[in-house]
Amino acid sequence: MVTEAATRTHPLDPLSADEIVRASTIISGRFGSPDSLRFLLVAALEPPKGAANPPRCAEAVCIDIDAGLTTEVIVDLDAGMVTSVTERPGVQPPALFEEYERAEATIRTDVGWRSAMRGRGLSDDQIDLSFIHLWPTGNFGSTWETEHRILKGIVYLRDEPDDNAYGRPVEGLIAIVDLAEDRVLEVIDEPSPLPPTSSLRFDHDHGGPHREDLRPLDIVQPEGTSFSLEGHLLRWQKWQMRVSLHPREGLVLHQIGYEDNGQLRPICYRASLAEMVVPYGDASVGHYFKNAFDSGECGIGRLVNSLELGCDCLGEIVYLDGVVTDERGGARTIENAICIHEEDAGLLWKHTYRHPDQRGTQSWLRRSRRLVISTIATVDNYDYGFYWYFYQDGSWEHEVKATGIVQTMAIEDDDPQVTRHKIGSRLAGVHHQHFLSFRLDMEVDGPENTVYEIDTVPLPLGPENPYHNTFTALATPIADESSSGREVNSSAARHWRIANDGVSNPIGEPPAYVLMPGATVSMMADERSMIAQRAAFARKQLWVTSYDPMQRYPAGDYPAQSEPGLGLPEWIDAKRPLQQADVVLWYTVGMNHLVRPEDWPVMPVQRASFSLKPWGFFDRNPGLDVPPPDHCEPDAEHGQDRHAHHSHNSHS
C-alpha cells in the first residue's frame, strides 16, 4: 500500500486543507466573523475551459443558522479576497451535521413525541435507547415544507446501543422538526402495527458460525503497479486523467484521454455523479415522503468512507485522501478516500487456429487488465460503491454497487404485501428505486461533437431483403435540446454515438465513442407526482445539453424541499442546437429494488452499470500491442504459443 501526498500542480486539483481554511477565513472576515456562519461546501472553482494561468479560486455555500439565509461566495485565493457574494433566499441547502444532532436532541426532549411513544406502551428507558432516523422531507406543498427548513424523524427500537435498529420500526410515528428554530412543529401519530419483537444483527459476533473452508487469496504485484500518480494526475497504459474528490459529487475524473501514436487524444473533459434520487413506492405516512436526493440533499463526497486495505480494496493499492470542510471554517481529511488499483479482467482477445492437416491447433491470446478507481459512500442505511473501470481496448465503464440495510416497516402477519415484501416476522422491506444521473462532458477528439441515437432495425422486405434476414444500424442525430430526452430500447439494441464530424479516421468516418446502456428501469412514480417533477432527469435515461458551466446538477442546485421543474426541464427549454457542439450527456442509471428476504439483515451488493466504447476512434484493435502472459509467450522454434496443444484423433 502506498499513500500519495497530493499537492497543487494543476488548476483542476481539489482544494488542500490549507486552502479550505484560508477560503473560510476570508469569507468569515467578509461577514464580520459571526458565530452563526456555517460552511456547507468549500471547493475549488473550476476555471473556464482552456483558460491560461487562471487564478486559484474557491466556491463556497454558506448558511447563517440564525437567519436561515443561504449565501454563495467566490474567493480569489491568489488575491486573498471575496470576488462574488450571492444571497439565495428561499432555497434549502443540505442539512449540517450539527443540525442532524440538534434535530435528534430536539425530538428526544419534545413532550408530545415522548407522550406518543409512551402511548405505545414504551418505557422511558426504551424511549431513550431508541434510534431516530432523520430524513429530508421532499416537497408535497404543505406549509411545513414551503415555509420551514425541516427534517422528519422516524423511530426504531433497540435493545442495546449497537443493535440493528432497522429490525424494529415504530410504524406511523413521525416528528417534524424545524432546524432553524430547534423545535418540533408536529408529531404525526397514526394507528399502526406494533414493532416486531426482535431484530437480526449481522456484526462479527452475530453473523456466524463462519465458514471454515476458505483458503487465502492473495493478489500481489512484486514489481509494483503499472500506473503512476503524480499529485492528481493518473497515467496507466495509454490512459491519462485527473482524479479528485468533490464534496457534493464525490469521485470526479477530469481530462480523460488516450495516447495514440504519441498523441494524447481527448475523450471526456469531466465525468461525475451529478445527482441521485431514491423514490419509495409506499403511500403510508412513514414512507410516502422518502424521496432522498443523496447527492444534492446530503453530499456524497462528504460521506465517503476511509477505505481499508484487504477489506474495501484488495491488491497493490494506491490511495488518495479527500479533504472537505468541517462546516465551521476548518478542514476535515478523509484518509484513503479514493482507491486506485489494477485487476485481471479475463480475456482481452483470443483466437485458436485448427490446422487443416490435423497437425493440431495454435492459439493466440491476451489477458485483459483493467484500472479501477473507486470510492464508497455511506448515506444513512445505504452504502454505495462507485467504480470507474478503464480497459486496454480503449473502453471504459462505470459500475454502481449498492449495499447496506433496506428501509423496513412493521406489518401485520396477514399484510397483503402490495407495495412491500415480507422479510421477517411482522417486518417488510419497502419497494423502491435508485436513479443516478452521471454528467459526461464529452470532447471526443475535440470540443465539437454530435450525439447520434443508434437503433438496429430490419430492412423492409424487397430487393435488399429477399430472404427476410437483413438489418441495419439507423443513426439519428439529436439535433437540439428539446428532443434530447431519450429512453433505452433493448429490443433495438439502442445506444448513443458521440462523434466528431469535423475529423475523419483512416476509413473516412468520424471518430466516436458509443455510450452503451446497462440494465436499467423506468421511474414507476407517475409523471404528475411531485418526485417525478422534482427529479425529472430520472424520467428518461439520456439527456443532452449544450455546455454551460453553471448547469451542473440536473435537479437544480438545491433539491432539498425544491419546487418542481428545476434543472434539466429548464435547460432544455432553451432548445440550443447540439450538432457539432460542446455537448454534455446526462445518463441515468436505474436500479429497481423489490426487497427479498435475502436482502435482510444486510443486503448483498446490487450492481448497475454503463460503458463507453470506441467506435472508429482507432483504426484497429487497440489491444494488439498488449504482451502475452509470460507462460503464453510464442515458442520461437515452432512459431506457436507454448500452451498450444496437438489433438490426438482416434479412429474405430
XYZ file of C-alpha atoms in Angstrom:
652
model
C 0.000 0.000 0.000
C 1.201 3.479 -0.897
C -0.485 6.741 0.055
C 0.385 9.633 -2.211
C 0.557 13.141 -0.817
C -1.351 15.308 -3.271
C -0.003 18.801 -3.939
C -1.375 21.557 -6.099
C 0.022 21.018 -9.571
C -2.935 21.905 -11.771
C -5.926 24.320 -11.813
C -8.329 21.351 -11.637
C -6.823 19.996 -8.421
C -9.174 19.982 -5.404
C -8.549 22.415 -2.580
C -5.998 21.404 0.021
C -6.815 21.601 3.730
C -4.867 24.866 3.987
C -6.774 26.337 1.050
C -10.136 25.393 2.589
C -9.177 27.061 5.867
C -7.873 30.142 4.037
C -11.023 30.475 1.938
C -13.239 30.074 5.008
C -11.204 32.666 6.937
C -11.508 35.194 4.098
C -15.265 34.630 3.871
C -15.752 34.797 7.620
C -13.876 38.101 7.712
C -16.027 39.456 4.904
C -19.157 38.841 7.002
C -17.694 40.040 10.291
C -16.972 36.551 11.661
C -20.458 35.814 13.046
C -20.819 32.792 15.333
C -23.829 31.687 13.280
C -21.908 31.288 9.994
C -21.503 27.724 8.722
C -19.857 26.309 5.610
C -21.762 23.579 3.781
C -19.361 23.417 0.862
C -15.920 24.852 0.190
C -14.465 23.537 -3.063
C -12.198 24.521 -5.933
C -13.987 26.677 -8.504
C -13.045 25.099 -11.792
C -11.628 27.620 -14.267
C -13.150 28.133 -17.723
C -12.121 25.533 -20.265
C -8.847 26.405 -21.909
C -8.096 29.324 -19.582
C -4.401 30.254 -19.473
C -2.958 30.728 -15.972
C -6.338 31.162 -14.251
C -6.412 32.447 -10.667
C -6.870 29.873 -7.934
C -10.467 30.332 -6.768
C -12.794 28.650 -4.288
C -16.568 28.480 -4.241
C -18.487 28.188 -1.001
C -22.065 27.632 0.086
C -22.656 29.216 3.478
C -25.654 29.382 5.758
C -26.447 31.672 8.670
C -28.081 29.214 11.040
C -29.823 32.014 12.976
C -31.311 33.764 9.959
C -31.623 30.654 7.824
C -30.144 32.521 4.832
C -28.039 30.707 2.236
C -25.233 32.600 0.509
C -22.919 31.591 -2.341
C -19.437 33.100 -2.217
C -16.466 33.055 -4.591
C -12.974 33.714 -3.249
C -9.845 34.555 -5.230
C -7.218 32.742 -3.180
C -4.350 34.324 -5.084
C -5.627 37.819 -4.319
C -6.915 36.858 -0.869
C -10.319 38.450 -1.377
C -14.007 37.736 -1.908
C -14.982 38.448 -5.519
C -18.659 37.485 -5.504
C -21.490 37.224 -2.962
C -24.924 35.922 -3.989
C -27.745 35.559 -1.489
C -30.181 32.710 -2.211
C -33.322 33.353 -0.134
C -35.889 30.582 -0.165
C -33.563 27.696 -1.025
C -32.638 24.910 1.352
C -29.074 23.579 1.228
C -28.197 20.182 2.737
C -28.588 19.884 6.479
C -25.437 20.405 8.520
C -24.087 17.546 10.583
C -24.755 19.635 13.674
C -28.340 20.212 12.512
C -28.874 16.457 12.438
C -27.538 16.247 16.004
C -29.670 19.154 17.222
C -32.755 17.791 15.480
C -32.390 14.440 17.233
C -31.927 16.138 20.605
C -34.959 18.354 19.922
C -37.168 15.358 19.150
C -35.992 13.376 22.185
C -36.928 16.180 24.581
C -40.245 17.048 22.928
C -43.158 16.429 25.297
C -45.579 15.474 22.532
C -43.206 12.950 20.961
C -42.362 11.295 24.274
C -46.049 11.142 25.115
C -46.764 9.405 21.785
C -44.001 6.889 22.476
C -45.390 6.187 25.955
C -48.827 5.807 24.399
C -47.415 2.835 22.507
C -46.513 1.130 25.752
C -42.819 2.058 25.728
C -40.876 2.866 28.883
C -38.586 5.859 29.296
C -35.595 3.525 29.060
C -36.850 2.166 25.731
C -37.537 5.692 24.504
C -34.050 6.876 25.448
C -32.459 3.877 23.743
C -34.472 4.256 20.524
C -32.881 5.214 17.209
C -34.179 8.286 15.366
C -33.529 8.267 11.617
C -33.767 11.791 10.198
C -34.947 12.195 6.604
C -35.148 15.060 4.120
C -38.824 15.711 3.560
C -39.284 16.417 -0.112
C -41.966 18.920 -1.050
C -45.638 17.996 -1.221
C -46.935 21.552 -0.850
C -47.517 21.639 2.910
C -46.788 24.741 4.964
C -44.080 22.852 6.829
C -42.263 22.126 3.565
C -42.651 25.514 1.902
C -42.053 27.823 4.871
C -39.640 25.959 7.151
C -36.245 24.259 6.977
C -37.152 20.819 8.263
C -36.270 17.169 8.690
C -38.599 14.296 9.560
C -37.662 11.829 12.275
C -38.827 8.204 12.143
C -38.198 5.851 15.044
C -36.791 2.352 15.613
C -36.375 0.407 18.827
C -33.105 -1.030 20.106
C -32.291 -3.463 22.874
C -28.747 -2.100 23.136
C -26.910 0.863 21.560
C -25.287 -1.104 18.711
C -28.375 -3.152 17.863
C -29.696 -3.383 14.296
C -32.488 -0.901 14.901
C -33.998 -1.279 11.417
C -35.433 -4.613 12.534
C -37.886 -2.919 14.918
C -39.560 0.090 13.264
C -42.109 2.109 15.240
C -44.607 2.497 12.433
C -46.775 5.586 11.923
C -44.907 7.909 14.316
C -43.188 10.885 12.672
C -41.724 14.043 14.211
C -41.315 17.128 12.001
C -38.561 19.369 13.349
C -37.641 22.934 12.362
C -33.856 23.192 12.048
C -33.677 26.972 12.419
C -35.960 27.190 15.454
C -34.924 23.907 17.101
C -38.499 22.892 17.779
C -40.862 20.112 16.806
C -43.554 21.516 14.533
C -45.799 18.469 14.569
C -45.928 14.898 15.799
C -47.834 12.560 13.492
C -49.136 9.530 15.366
C -51.317 7.149 13.375
C -52.574 3.716 14.461
C -50.108 1.178 13.099
C -48.897 -2.387 13.583
C -46.782 -2.981 16.666
C -42.985 -3.133 16.213
C -41.513 -6.600 15.666
C -40.251 -8.181 18.876
C -36.711 -8.882 17.734
C -34.123 -7.647 15.247
C -31.403 -9.543 13.410
C -27.836 -8.423 13.926
C -25.067 -9.060 11.406
C -21.862 -7.833 13.059
C -18.842 -10.069 13.621
C -20.253 -11.639 16.769
C -23.670 -12.424 15.283
C -23.044 -13.493 11.672
C -21.614 -16.899 12.435
C -20.753 -19.595 12.750
C -18.371 -18.572 9.993
C -17.358 -20.808 7.107
C -14.084 -22.613 7.647
C -13.254 -23.784 4.110
C -11.979 -20.516 2.606
C -8.276 -20.516 1.759
C -6.170 -17.351 1.434
C -6.435 -15.423 -1.828
C -3.523 -13.042 -2.292
C -3.142 -10.533 -5.120
C 0.466 -9.479 -5.476
C 2.467 -7.352 -7.911
C 6.108 -7.995 -6.990
C 7.343 -5.227 -9.281
C 4.702 -2.724 -8.193
C 1.807 -1.205 -10.093
C 1.774 -0.377 -13.800
C 0.322 3.100 -13.240
C 1.755 6.350 -11.932
C 0.136 9.025 -9.804
C 1.711 12.482 -9.684
C -0.429 14.624 -7.418
C -3.840 14.050 -9.005
C -2.568 13.156 -12.480
C -3.041 9.448 -13.144
C -1.398 7.576 -16.044
C -1.986 3.916 -16.852
C -1.117 2.111 -20.052
C -2.185 4.719 -22.626
C -4.861 6.316 -20.464
C -4.441 9.641 -18.725
C -6.824 11.562 -16.441
C -7.033 13.673 -13.307
C -8.669 12.213 -10.172
C -10.235 14.152 -7.314
C -12.965 14.166 -4.667
C -15.714 16.792 -4.750
C -17.686 17.334 -1.507
C -21.042 17.082 -3.289
C -20.421 14.802 -6.285
C -17.834 12.501 -4.773
C -15.375 10.945 -7.228
C -14.630 13.211 -10.222
C -12.483 12.456 -13.275
C -11.129 15.270 -15.452
C -9.495 15.347 -18.872
C -9.809 11.669 -19.740
C -7.622 10.981 -22.755
C -5.850 8.174 -24.588
C -2.344 8.274 -26.056
C -2.458 7.067 -29.657
C 0.686 7.059 -31.804
C 2.345 9.536 -29.462
C -0.646 11.908 -29.390
C -2.891 12.373 -26.342
C -6.412 12.355 -27.770
C -9.185 13.859 -25.615
C -12.315 11.813 -24.900
C -14.117 13.345 -21.917
C -13.402 16.638 -20.147
C -15.262 15.797 -16.917
C -17.149 12.758 -15.599
C -19.009 12.613 -12.300
C -22.148 11.617 -10.434
C -24.289 14.752 -10.741
C -27.342 13.651 -8.760
C -29.158 10.639 -7.416
C -32.647 10.109 -6.050
C -34.210 7.152 -4.247
C -38.036 7.230 -4.500
C -40.001 4.820 -2.309
C -43.208 3.242 -3.548
C -45.395 3.064 -0.438
C -48.153 5.585 0.368
C -48.234 5.169 4.152
C -47.448 8.122 6.399
C -43.990 6.913 7.286
C -42.807 6.249 3.740
C -44.527 8.358 1.064
C -42.109 11.267 1.581
C -38.957 9.148 1.234
C -37.526 10.554 -1.995
C -33.963 11.335 -0.947
C -31.617 13.213 -3.281
C -28.499 11.619 -1.830
C -26.105 13.928 -3.670
C -27.873 17.297 -3.545
C -29.526 16.850 -0.140
C -26.663 15.063 1.600
C -23.393 15.464 -0.319
C -21.873 12.179 -1.484
C -18.296 13.466 -1.174
C -18.533 14.396 2.477
C -19.999 10.948 3.250
C -17.168 8.980 1.610
C -15.559 6.215 3.715
C -11.923 5.874 4.684
C -11.069 2.671 2.828
C -9.087 -0.186 4.369
C -6.560 -2.403 2.629
C -7.689 -6.014 2.409
C -11.265 -5.015 3.272
C -12.634 -2.433 0.828
C -9.694 -2.805 -1.560
C -7.600 -5.873 -2.345
C -4.245 -5.896 -4.089
C -1.464 -3.392 -4.623
C -3.350 -0.217 -3.751
C -2.611 3.468 -4.109
C -4.873 5.783 -2.137
C -5.805 9.438 -2.441
C -7.092 11.362 0.570
C -10.128 13.623 0.300
C -10.484 16.976 2.038
C -13.806 18.661 2.836
C -14.928 21.493 5.097
C -15.681 20.729 8.748
C -18.588 23.230 8.428
C -17.113 25.725 10.927
C -14.269 27.066 8.820
C -11.788 24.239 9.232
C -10.933 21.257 7.050
C -11.631 17.559 7.547
C -9.393 14.995 5.875
C -10.916 11.693 4.774
C -7.938 9.369 4.652
C -7.832 6.804 1.836
C -10.981 8.262 0.264
C -10.138 7.083 -3.269
C -8.733 3.650 -4.095
C -6.711 3.053 -7.279
C -5.519 -0.383 -8.342
C -5.294 -2.900 -11.197
C -7.308 -6.075 -11.685
C -7.149 -9.046 -14.004
C -10.258 -8.834 -16.206
C -10.200 -12.159 -18.022
C -9.645 -12.422 -21.763
C -8.839 -9.355 -23.836
C -8.850 -11.286 -27.109
C -8.157 -14.806 -28.350
C -8.199 -16.917 -31.469
C -7.441 -20.606 -31.873
C -6.451 -21.920 -35.295
C -7.022 -25.551 -36.194
C -4.551 -26.762 -38.828
C -6.351 -28.306 -41.805
C -3.923 -31.240 -41.997
C -4.849 -32.343 -38.443
C -1.432 -31.328 -37.072
C -3.155 -29.779 -34.083
C -4.147 -26.279 -33.033
C -2.418 -22.999 -32.445
C -3.735 -20.241 -30.178
C -3.074 -16.551 -29.758
C -4.475 -14.701 -26.762
C -4.025 -11.724 -24.472
C -5.342 -11.330 -20.978
C -7.177 -8.144 -20.108
C -6.205 -5.934 -17.242
C -8.264 -3.016 -16.010
C -7.601 0.046 -13.905
C -10.064 0.573 -11.055
C -10.759 3.955 -9.441
C -13.297 3.764 -6.640
C -14.941 5.307 -3.609
C -17.591 4.081 -1.161
C -20.067 6.440 0.499
C -22.493 5.698 3.318
C -25.800 7.590 3.209
C -27.587 6.570 6.406
C -28.817 2.996 5.864
C -27.415 2.564 2.334
C -23.814 2.162 1.188
C -22.846 2.948 -2.415
C -19.669 1.923 -4.175
C -18.697 3.930 -7.268
C -16.241 2.215 -9.608
C -14.694 3.597 -12.797
C -13.027 0.881 -14.899
C -10.589 1.535 -17.741
C -9.568 -1.203 -20.172
C -6.703 -1.846 -22.578
C -9.034 -1.880 -25.590
C -9.877 1.814 -25.150
C -13.220 1.230 -23.432
C -14.270 2.499 -20.021
C -17.145 1.743 -17.712
C -18.891 2.829 -14.544
C -20.415 0.399 -12.073
C -22.527 1.267 -9.044
C -22.647 -1.221 -6.190
C -25.475 -0.714 -3.691
C -25.443 -2.471 -0.330
C -26.283 -1.685 3.297
C -29.622 -2.026 5.079
C -33.010 -1.733 3.400
C -35.751 0.545 4.691
C -38.184 -1.504 6.755
C -41.728 -1.195 8.045
C -43.780 -3.008 10.650
C -46.668 -5.044 9.228
C -49.355 -7.456 10.363
C -48.803 -11.129 9.688
C -51.537 -11.077 7.030
C -50.272 -7.967 5.236
C -51.173 -8.151 1.501
C -47.609 -7.090 0.557
C -48.704 -4.886 -2.352
C -46.040 -2.183 -2.030
C -43.602 -4.085 0.176
C -42.390 -7.620 0.742
C -42.132 -9.582 3.943
C -38.577 -10.222 5.095
C -39.175 -11.373 8.661
C -41.777 -11.830 11.345
C -44.069 -8.755 11.091
C -41.343 -6.973 9.131
C -41.309 -5.886 5.470
C -38.940 -4.126 3.111
C -40.449 -1.289 1.080
C -40.341 -1.326 -2.750
C -38.104 1.464 -4.027
C -35.856 2.548 -6.874
C -32.436 4.198 -7.236
C -31.715 6.671 -10.037
C -28.198 8.015 -10.507
C -27.506 10.752 -13.055
C -23.955 10.832 -14.444
C -22.739 14.004 -16.098
C -20.378 13.298 -19.017
C -18.841 16.440 -20.535
C -17.600 14.828 -23.733
C -14.826 16.012 -26.068
C -14.144 13.155 -28.489
C -11.091 14.320 -30.453
C -12.039 17.896 -29.664
C -14.773 20.092 -28.156
C -17.323 19.861 -31.004
C -19.336 16.621 -31.025
C -22.680 15.308 -32.265
C -24.736 12.659 -30.471
C -26.479 10.072 -32.668
C -29.127 7.672 -31.456
C -28.384 4.243 -32.957
C -31.154 1.667 -33.403
C -30.753 -1.734 -35.016
C -33.712 -2.187 -37.378
C -34.692 -4.770 -40.039
C -34.706 -3.637 -43.651
C -38.048 -3.620 -45.457
C -38.887 -6.701 -47.435
C -37.758 -6.290 -51.028
C -34.680 -6.466 -53.242
C -32.365 -5.589 -50.334
C -34.002 -8.165 -48.103
C -35.119 -11.085 -50.290
C -34.519 -13.665 -47.542
C -36.148 -11.621 -44.745
C -32.908 -11.575 -42.744
C -31.139 -8.246 -43.305
C -30.890 -5.440 -40.818
C -29.000 -2.177 -40.421
C -27.995 0.431 -37.870
C -30.164 3.528 -38.124
C -28.364 6.676 -36.908
C -30.478 9.697 -35.962
C -28.746 12.868 -34.744
C -30.114 14.522 -31.616
C -30.485 17.934 -33.208
C -31.409 20.174 -30.279
C -32.073 20.071 -26.561
C -35.861 19.930 -26.833
C -35.639 16.440 -28.374
C -32.772 15.199 -26.209
C -34.742 13.163 -23.666
C -34.202 9.590 -24.839
C -35.096 6.165 -23.481
C -33.337 2.817 -23.598
C -34.784 0.347 -26.116
C -33.216 -3.062 -25.636
C -35.177 -4.631 -28.495
C -33.368 -2.289 -30.900
C -30.026 -2.533 -29.053
C -30.267 1.245 -28.727
C -27.118 3.131 -27.849
C -25.724 6.592 -28.478
C -22.722 7.523 -30.575
C -20.755 10.663 -29.659
C -18.907 11.575 -32.864
C -16.617 14.350 -34.043
C -17.948 15.028 -37.545
C -15.176 17.515 -38.178
C -12.491 14.810 -38.137
C -12.036 11.717 -40.290
C -10.498 8.412 -39.290
C -8.410 6.367 -41.767
C -11.530 4.880 -43.386
C -13.143 8.287 -43.855
C -15.613 8.232 -40.962
C -15.800 10.454 -37.867
C -14.077 9.080 -34.754
C -16.548 8.371 -31.976
C -17.312 6.753 -28.654
C -20.581 4.946 -28.017
C -22.490 5.050 -24.752
C -23.793 1.532 -24.103
C -26.581 1.326 -21.509
C -26.619 -1.457 -18.982
C -29.670 -2.979 -17.341
C -31.897 -0.143 -16.155
C -35.512 0.667 -15.224
C -38.095 3.404 -15.738
C -39.416 5.510 -12.882
C -42.588 3.958 -11.508
C -43.911 7.192 -9.994
C -46.468 8.863 -12.244
C -45.243 11.884 -14.207
C -47.721 14.017 -12.229
C -46.144 13.033 -8.910
C -44.022 15.556 -7.058
C -40.957 13.334 -7.201
C -41.225 12.834 -10.965
C -41.478 16.615 -11.397
C -38.656 17.402 -8.971
C -36.395 14.630 -10.314
C -37.345 14.935 -13.990
C -33.907 13.638 -15.013
C -34.986 10.157 -13.856
C -37.914 10.008 -16.309
C -35.530 9.358 -19.225
C -32.226 7.512 -19.437
C -30.409 10.113 -21.536
C -30.475 13.873 -21.891
C -28.088 16.028 -23.919
C -27.434 19.722 -23.342
C -25.103 22.330 -24.707
C -22.272 23.012 -22.261
C -22.928 25.730 -19.710
C -20.573 25.941 -16.711
C -23.479 26.948 -14.462
C -25.553 23.877 -15.338
C -24.062 21.212 -13.108
C -26.884 19.497 -11.237
C -29.855 18.040 -13.157
C -32.407 18.548 -10.350
C -31.196 22.065 -9.571
C -28.534 23.425 -7.262
C -30.692 22.970 -4.153
C -33.056 19.975 -4.451
C -33.951 19.885 -0.733
C -37.635 20.895 -0.426
C -37.369 22.171 -4.013
C -40.152 23.207 -6.348
C -40.936 21.115 -9.454
C -39.240 21.700 -12.786
C -35.743 22.795 -11.757
C -32.600 21.743 -13.608
C -32.918 19.825 -16.853
C -36.536 20.850 -17.641
C -35.456 24.500 -17.538
C -32.296 23.956 -19.568
C -33.795 22.055 -22.474
C -36.429 24.769 -22.954
C -33.613 26.856 -24.445
C -33.644 24.454 -27.450
C -29.966 25.087 -28.128
C -28.539 23.268 -31.168
C -26.466 20.174 -30.430
C -24.818 19.200 -33.703
C -21.061 19.780 -33.671
C -21.412 21.495 -30.313
C -19.809 21.291 -26.888
C -22.222 18.637 -25.604
C -22.890 17.306 -22.119
C -24.557 13.915 -21.697
C -26.664 13.164 -18.633
C -27.060 9.405 -18.366
C -29.356 7.928 -15.710
C -28.637 4.529 -14.201
C -31.811 2.968 -12.796
C -31.967 0.226 -10.182
C -35.219 -1.489 -9.203
C -35.394 -2.924 -5.716
C -38.221 -5.252 -4.814
C -36.878 -6.296 -1.443
C -36.426 -10.038 -0.867
C -35.716 -11.987 2.331
C -32.110 -12.478 1.185
C -31.623 -8.688 1.427
C -32.042 -8.863 5.199
C -30.448 -8.017 7.616
C -27.781 -6.571 5.317
C -28.172 -6.750 1.561
C -25.664 -8.336 -0.821
C -24.300 -5.937 -3.428
C -26.697 -4.985 -6.223
C -24.949 -3.763 -9.389
C -25.810 -1.440 -12.256
C -23.508 -0.077 -14.953
C -22.969 1.613 -18.292
C -19.954 1.701 -20.596
C -18.312 3.785 -23.296
C -16.554 2.047 -26.166
C -14.515 3.394 -29.085
C -16.302 3.384 -32.449
C -13.886 4.312 -35.194
C -11.757 6.180 -32.682
C -8.946 3.746 -33.540
C -8.074 2.216 -36.901
C -7.686 -1.278 -35.453
C -7.967 -3.224 -32.206
C -6.003 -1.009 -29.782
C -5.190 -4.060 -27.651
C -2.987 -5.691 -30.284
C 0.161 -4.396 -28.599
C -0.622 -5.890 -25.182
C 2.095 -8.502 -24.493
C 1.088 -12.138 -23.949
C 1.168 -13.646 -20.452
C 4.619 -14.897 -19.529
C 3.664 -18.566 -19.748
C 1.974 -17.995 -23.109
C 4.879 -16.377 -24.984
C 5.347 -17.692 -28.554
C 7.683 -20.636 -28.989
C 10.496 -19.235 -31.131
C 11.378 -22.603 -32.659
C 7.880 -23.686 -33.599
C 6.276 -20.264 -34.040
C 3.299 -21.088 -31.832
C 2.249 -20.285 -28.297
C 3.735 -22.509 -25.598
C 0.314 -23.646 -24.455
C -0.652 -24.776 -27.966
C -1.641 -28.421 -27.956
C -1.910 -31.163 -30.532
C -5.022 -33.199 -30.936
C -4.834 -36.992 -31.000
C -7.629 -38.399 -33.077
C -8.728 -41.988 -32.593
C -10.441 -43.966 -35.297
C -12.538 -47.023 -34.839
